[in-house]
Amino acid sequence: MKKITFLLAFVAIAMFANAADVVFTENFGTGFIEKMPGDYWPHISQYTAYDNVADCSYDGYGTTVRSKLLDFEGTNVHVIWFQGAKAEMWLSISGIPTAGYDNMKVAFKVANSEAAGGDISALKLSVNGSEVALTGSTTLGAKGVTNTLEADVPAGDLTSLKWDYPTGGSTFCLANVVITGTSTTAIKNVTIDNSVYATNGTVYAEG
């Protein structure tokens, strides 16, 4: 009985150690964003109150940061505005601190910013300069109703994200960027005795 109890506890620890952690979040700051002189919202490089400004660099073209513009599922948030009338728009975040994690996934929310409906299937996401496949619906619903888009990250550290929206389709907003992953420093290779051990997060019990 004692060995069974110990084994169950060991399995629980190993499973917990390899659970996905939130590695990075970006909600584009808090508080009210003031418009720039000339009555326009700040461009990406003009805004300085990002959540991770101490670690990351932010850049963009044709995109602006807007304050509590939409009701995203009951919570007012800051958003990045992609204006559909423009021919080229992009947002980039670089210097993202993800060392020590693997099996990473990127998730973010999008919503219609003007009227019901819209298609943003032209939106592309690149990780470390290479495009990755997005999953989730790119067909927008009613104003303020969000869709979550996700992408698996190739093996290795994730240091930069870039969203490209080149075709000038529907206007939309982007918010709530989250990166999750599993720690590479968690207990993965442990031997309790000759019959109970873990290798790469998998628990083995023999005998």
mmCIF file of C-alpha atoms in Angstrom:
data_model
loop_
_atom_site.group_PDB
_atom_site.id
_atom_site.type_symbol
_atom_site.label_atom_id
_atom_site.label_comp_id
_atom_site.label_asym_id
_atom_site.label_seq_id
_atom_site.Cartn_x
_atom_site.Cartn_y
_atom_site.Cartn_z
ATOM 1 C CA MET A 1 0.000 0.000 0.000
ATOM 2 C CA LYS A 2 2.826 2.389 0.887
ATOM 3 C CA LYS A 3 4.511 1.814 -2.477
ATOM 4 C CA ILE A 4 1.222 2.362 -4.369
ATOM 5 C CA THR A 5 0.592 5.617 -2.505
ATOM 6 C CA PHE A 6 4.123 6.795 -3.223
ATOM 7 C CA LEU A 7 3.792 5.858 -6.905
ATOM 8 C CA LEU A 8 0.539 7.786 -7.272
ATOM 9 C CA ALA A 9 2.119 10.842 -5.655
ATOM 10 C CA PHE A 10 5.118 10.580 -7.949
ATOM 11 C CA VAL A 11 2.877 10.329 -11.030
ATOM 12 C CA ALA A 12 0.949 13.417 -9.892
ATOM 13 C CA ILE A 13 4.161 15.401 -9.444
ATOM 14 C CA ALA A 14 5.461 14.374 -12.859
ATOM 15 C CA MET A 15 2.180 15.275 -14.559
ATOM 16 C CA PHE A 16 2.041 18.643 -12.811
ATOM 17 C CA ALA A 17 5.631 19.422 -13.753
ATOM 18 C CA ASN A 18 4.805 18.952 -17.430
ATOM 19 C CA ALA A 19 1.516 20.887 -17.484
ATOM 20 C CA ALA A 20 1.292 23.947 -19.730
ATOM 21 C CA ASP A 21 2.258 27.226 -18.092
ATOM 22 C CA VAL A 22 1.415 30.770 -19.147
ATOM 23 C CA VAL A 23 4.762 32.013 -20.435
ATOM 24 C CA PHE A 24 3.828 35.475 -21.755
ATOM 25 C CA THR A 25 0.784 37.740 -21.898
ATOM 26 C CA GLU A 26 0.303 41.069 -23.655
ATOM 27 C CA ASN A 27 -2.872 43.102 -23.138
ATOM 28 C CA PHE A 28 -1.364 46.342 -24.466
ATOM 29 C CA GLY A 29 -1.345 48.159 -21.156
ATOM 30 C CA THR A 30 -3.950 49.466 -18.745
ATOM 31 C CA GLY A 31 -5.553 52.828 -18.089
ATOM 32 C CA PHE A 32 -6.834 55.305 -20.623
ATOM 33 C CA ILE A 33 -4.898 55.903 -23.844
ATOM 34 C CA GLU A 34 -4.807 59.554 -24.804
ATOM 35 C CA LYS A 35 -5.104 60.487 -28.463
ATOM 36 C CA MET A 36 -2.121 62.149 -30.073
ATOM 37 C CA PRO A 37 -2.085 65.861 -31.043
ATOM 38 C CA GLY A 38 -4.167 66.067 -34.170
ATOM 39 C CA ASP A 39 -6.834 63.799 -32.658
ATOM 40 C CA TYR A 40 -5.565 60.396 -33.773
ATOM 41 C CA TRP A 41 -4.828 57.197 -31.880
ATOM 42 C CA PRO A 42 -1.124 56.444 -31.324
ATOM 43 C CA HIS A 43 0.740 54.277 -33.779
ATOM 44 C CA ILE A 44 2.526 51.218 -32.407
ATOM 45 C CA SER A 45 5.897 52.965 -32.093
ATOM 46 C CA GLN A 46 4.345 56.034 -30.438
ATOM 47 C CA TYR A 47 2.700 54.140 -27.605
ATOM 48 C CA THR A 48 4.903 53.249 -24.617
ATOM 49 C CA ALA A 49 2.646 51.597 -22.014
ATOM 50 C CA TYR A 50 2.785 47.982 -23.215
ATOM 51 C CA ASP A 51 2.744 45.259 -20.562
ATOM 52 C CA ASN A 52 6.213 43.959 -21.465
ATOM 53 C CA VAL A 53 7.969 47.136 -22.546
ATOM 54 C CA ALA A 54 10.916 46.353 -20.240
ATOM 55 C CA ASP A 55 11.756 43.213 -22.247
ATOM 56 C CA CYS A 56 10.179 43.613 -25.669
ATOM 57 C CA SER A 57 10.226 45.935 -28.670
ATOM 58 C CA TYR A 58 7.015 46.822 -30.496
ATOM 59 C CA ASP A 59 6.606 48.038 -34.054
ATOM 60 C CA GLY A 60 3.942 48.255 -36.714
ATOM 61 C CA TYR A 61 2.625 49.915 -39.821
ATOM 62 C CA GLY A 62 -0.939 51.013 -40.481
ATOM 63 C CA THR A 63 -1.984 49.822 -37.004
ATOM 64 C CA THR A 64 -2.893 51.847 -33.904
ATOM 65 C CA VAL A 65 -3.447 51.208 -30.193
ATOM 66 C CA ARG A 66 -6.905 52.164 -28.976
ATOM 67 C CA SER A 67 -8.211 52.445 -25.442
ATOM 68 C CA LYS A 68 -11.124 50.319 -24.214
ATOM 69 C CA LEU A 69 -12.749 50.645 -27.588
ATOM 70 C CA LEU A 70 -14.703 47.408 -27.622
ATOM 71 C CA ASP A 71 -16.491 45.187 -25.159
ATOM 72 C CA PHE A 72 -14.581 41.909 -25.466
ATOM 73 C CA GLU A 73 -16.873 39.376 -23.810
ATOM 74 C CA GLY A 74 -17.833 41.688 -20.974
ATOM 75 C CA THR A 75 -14.425 43.260 -20.331
ATOM 76 C CA ASN A 76 -13.172 46.477 -21.863
ATOM 77 C CA VAL A 77 -9.604 46.047 -23.080
ATOM 78 C CA HIS A 78 -6.983 47.807 -25.113
ATOM 79 C CA VAL A 79 -6.862 46.672 -28.717
ATOM 80 C CA ILE A 80 -4.695 46.893 -31.808
ATOM 81 C CA TRP A 81 -6.776 48.336 -34.626
ATOM 82 C CA PHE A 82 -6.243 46.959 -38.135
ATOM 83 C CA GLN A 83 -7.922 49.383 -40.515
ATOM 84 C CA GLY A 84 -9.245 47.441 -43.472
ATOM 85 C CA ALA A 85 -8.992 50.323 -45.947
ATOM 86 C CA LYS A 86 -5.182 50.338 -45.784
ATOM 87 C CA ALA A 87 -3.137 48.326 -48.272
ATOM 88 C CA GLU A 88 -0.575 47.063 -45.738
ATOM 89 C CA MET A 89 -0.793 46.582 -41.977
ATOM 90 C CA TRP A 90 1.355 44.760 -39.500
ATOM 91 C CA LEU A 91 2.226 44.469 -35.811
ATOM 92 C CA SER A 92 5.403 42.949 -34.381
ATOM 93 C CA ILE A 93 6.609 42.081 -30.879
ATOM 94 C CA SER A 94 10.253 41.068 -30.520
ATOM 95 C CA GLY A 95 12.513 40.157 -27.613
ATOM 96 C CA ILE A 96 9.860 37.892 -26.088
ATOM 97 C CA PRO A 97 11.388 36.047 -23.100
ATOM 98 C CA THR A 98 10.474 32.368 -23.523
ATOM 99 C CA ALA A 99 13.774 30.619 -22.725
ATOM 100 C CA GLY A 100 13.250 27.480 -20.683
ATOM 101 C CA TYR A 101 9.979 26.442 -22.348
ATOM 102 C CA ASP A 102 8.977 24.198 -25.221
ATOM 103 C CA ASN A 103 5.734 22.890 -26.771
ATOM 104 C CA MET A 104 4.601 26.501 -26.986
ATOM 105 C CA LYS A 105 1.322 27.791 -28.378
ATOM 106 C CA VAL A 106 0.237 31.348 -29.231
ATOM 107 C CA ALA A 107 -3.380 32.449 -28.751
ATOM 108 C CA PHE A 108 -5.036 35.830 -29.285
ATOM 109 C CA LYS A 109 -8.494 37.286 -29.705
ATOM 110 C CA VAL A 110 -9.953 39.099 -32.690
ATOM 111 C CA ALA A 111 -13.260 40.914 -33.071
ATOM 112 C CA ASN A 112 -15.149 43.043 -35.527
ATOM 113 C CA SER A 113 -14.449 46.689 -34.858
ATOM 114 C CA GLU A 114 -17.133 48.399 -36.898
ATOM 115 C CA ALA A 115 -20.185 46.355 -37.888
ATOM 116 C CA ALA A 116 -21.386 42.766 -37.799
ATOM 117 C CA GLY A 117 -19.681 40.292 -40.091
ATOM 118 C CA GLY A 118 -16.368 40.333 -41.892
ATOM 119 C CA ASP A 119 -13.607 38.038 -43.100
ATOM 120 C CA ILE A 120 -9.968 38.267 -41.955
ATOM 121 C CA SER A 121 -8.684 35.068 -43.546
ATOM 122 C CA ALA A 122 -5.812 37.087 -45.078
ATOM 123 C CA LEU A 123 -4.320 37.587 -41.593
ATOM 124 C CA LYS A 124 -0.951 35.858 -41.225
ATOM 125 C CA LEU A 125 1.143 35.179 -38.116
ATOM 126 C CA SER A 126 4.903 34.624 -38.218
ATOM 127 C CA VAL A 127 7.028 33.208 -35.405
ATOM 128 C CA ASN A 128 10.720 34.125 -35.552
ATOM 129 C CA GLY A 129 10.197 35.225 -39.151
ATOM 130 C CA SER A 130 8.467 32.055 -40.375
ATOM 131 C CA GLU A 131 4.723 31.856 -41.035
ATOM 132 C CA VAL A 132 2.746 29.419 -38.886
ATOM 133 C CA ALA A 133 -0.726 27.989 -39.462
ATOM 134 C CA LEU A 134 -3.593 29.626 -37.589
ATOM 135 C CA THR A 135 -6.535 27.631 -36.261
ATOM 136 C CA GLY A 136 -9.909 29.101 -35.313
ATOM 137 C CA SER A 137 -12.553 30.998 -37.234
ATOM 138 C CA THR A 138 -11.515 34.059 -39.243
ATOM 139 C CA THR A 139 -15.159 34.859 -39.972
ATOM 140 C CA LEU A 140 -16.165 37.664 -37.629
ATOM 141 C CA GLY A 141 -19.504 37.864 -35.862
ATOM 142 C CA ALA A 142 -21.351 40.731 -34.200
ATOM 143 C CA LYS A 143 -19.414 43.763 -33.035
ATOM 144 C CA GLY A 144 -17.450 42.963 -29.864
ATOM 145 C CA VAL A 145 -17.937 39.180 -30.091
ATOM 146 C CA THR A 146 -14.497 37.599 -30.093
ATOM 147 C CA ASN A 147 -12.939 34.694 -31.916
ATOM 148 C CA THR A 148 -9.816 33.025 -30.538
ATOM 149 C CA LEU A 149 -7.078 32.191 -33.038
ATOM 150 C CA GLU A 150 -4.204 29.877 -32.102
ATOM 151 C CA ALA A 151 -0.945 28.592 -33.562
ATOM 152 C CA ASP A 152 1.544 25.934 -32.509
ATOM 153 C CA VAL A 153 5.099 27.200 -32.244
ATOM 154 C CA PRO A 154 7.960 25.312 -33.945
ATOM 155 C CA ALA A 155 10.571 23.776 -31.661
ATOM 156 C CA GLY A 156 13.016 26.209 -30.092
ATOM 157 C CA ASP A 157 12.742 29.534 -28.324
ATOM 158 C CA LEU A 158 10.002 31.920 -29.436
ATOM 159 C CA THR A 159 11.537 35.406 -29.639
ATOM 160 C CA SER A 160 9.285 37.326 -32.036
ATOM 161 C CA LEU A 161 5.711 37.483 -33.325
ATOM 162 C CA LYS A 162 4.479 39.379 -36.365
ATOM 163 C CA TRP A 163 0.920 39.766 -37.602
ATOM 164 C CA ASP A 164 0.563 40.709 -41.283
ATOM 165 C CA TYR A 165 -2.699 41.787 -42.861
ATOM 166 C CA PRO A 166 -1.751 42.706 -46.415
ATOM 167 C CA THR A 167 -4.946 42.766 -48.441
ATOM 168 C CA GLY A 168 -6.985 45.531 -46.850
ATOM 169 C CA GLY A 169 -9.970 43.349 -45.983
ATOM 170 C CA SER A 170 -12.381 43.805 -43.087
ATOM 171 C CA THR A 171 -11.426 46.163 -40.273
ATOM 172 C CA PHE A 172 -10.848 44.281 -37.013
ATOM 173 C CA CYS A 173 -9.237 44.515 -33.570
ATOM 174 C CA LEU A 174 -6.697 42.219 -31.943
ATOM 175 C CA ALA A 175 -6.247 41.752 -28.186
ATOM 176 C CA ASN A 176 -5.223 39.410 -25.342
ATOM 177 C CA VAL A 177 -2.056 37.746 -26.664
ATOM 178 C CA VAL A 178 -1.096 34.674 -24.604
ATOM 179 C CA ILE A 179 1.813 32.245 -25.029
ATOM 180 C CA THR A 180 1.723 28.935 -23.165
ATOM 181 C CA GLY A 181 4.342 26.198 -22.937
ATOM 182 C CA THR A 182 5.855 23.478 -20.793
ATOM 183 C CA SER A 183 8.928 24.088 -18.688
ATOM 184 C CA THR A 184 12.143 22.423 -19.812
ATOM 185 C CA THR A 185 13.480 22.724 -16.270
ATOM 186 C CA ALA A 186 10.676 20.695 -14.669
ATOM 187 C CA ILE A 187 11.422 17.231 -13.327
ATOM 188 C CA LYS A 188 11.648 15.070 -16.436
ATOM 189 C CA ASN A 189 14.287 12.450 -15.696
ATOM 190 C CA VAL A 190 14.126 11.019 -12.188
ATOM 191 C CA THR A 191 14.842 7.537 -10.845
ATOM 192 C CA ILE A 192 13.268 6.658 -7.496
ATOM 193 C CA ASP A 193 14.488 3.064 -7.568
ATOM 194 C CA ASN A 194 14.941 0.381 -10.212
ATOM 195 C CA SER A 195 11.187 -0.008 -10.646
ATOM 196 C CA VAL A 196 9.872 3.582 -10.519
ATOM 197 C CA TYR A 197 11.374 6.264 -12.722
ATOM 198 C CA ALA A 198 10.476 9.061 -15.123
ATOM 199 C CA THR A 199 12.036 9.817 -18.510
ATOM 200 C CA ASN A 200 11.062 12.938 -20.454
ATOM 201 C CA GLY A 201 7.999 13.362 -18.297
ATOM 202 C CA THR A 202 6.719 9.791 -18.744
ATOM 203 C CA VAL A 203 6.460 7.701 -15.560
ATOM 204 C CA TYR A 204 7.410 4.027 -15.707
ATOM 205 C CA ALA A 205 6.673 1.422 -13.028
ATOM 206 C CA GLU A 206 8.109 -2.067 -13.391
ATOM 207 C CA GLY A 207 7.796 -5.194 -11.365
#
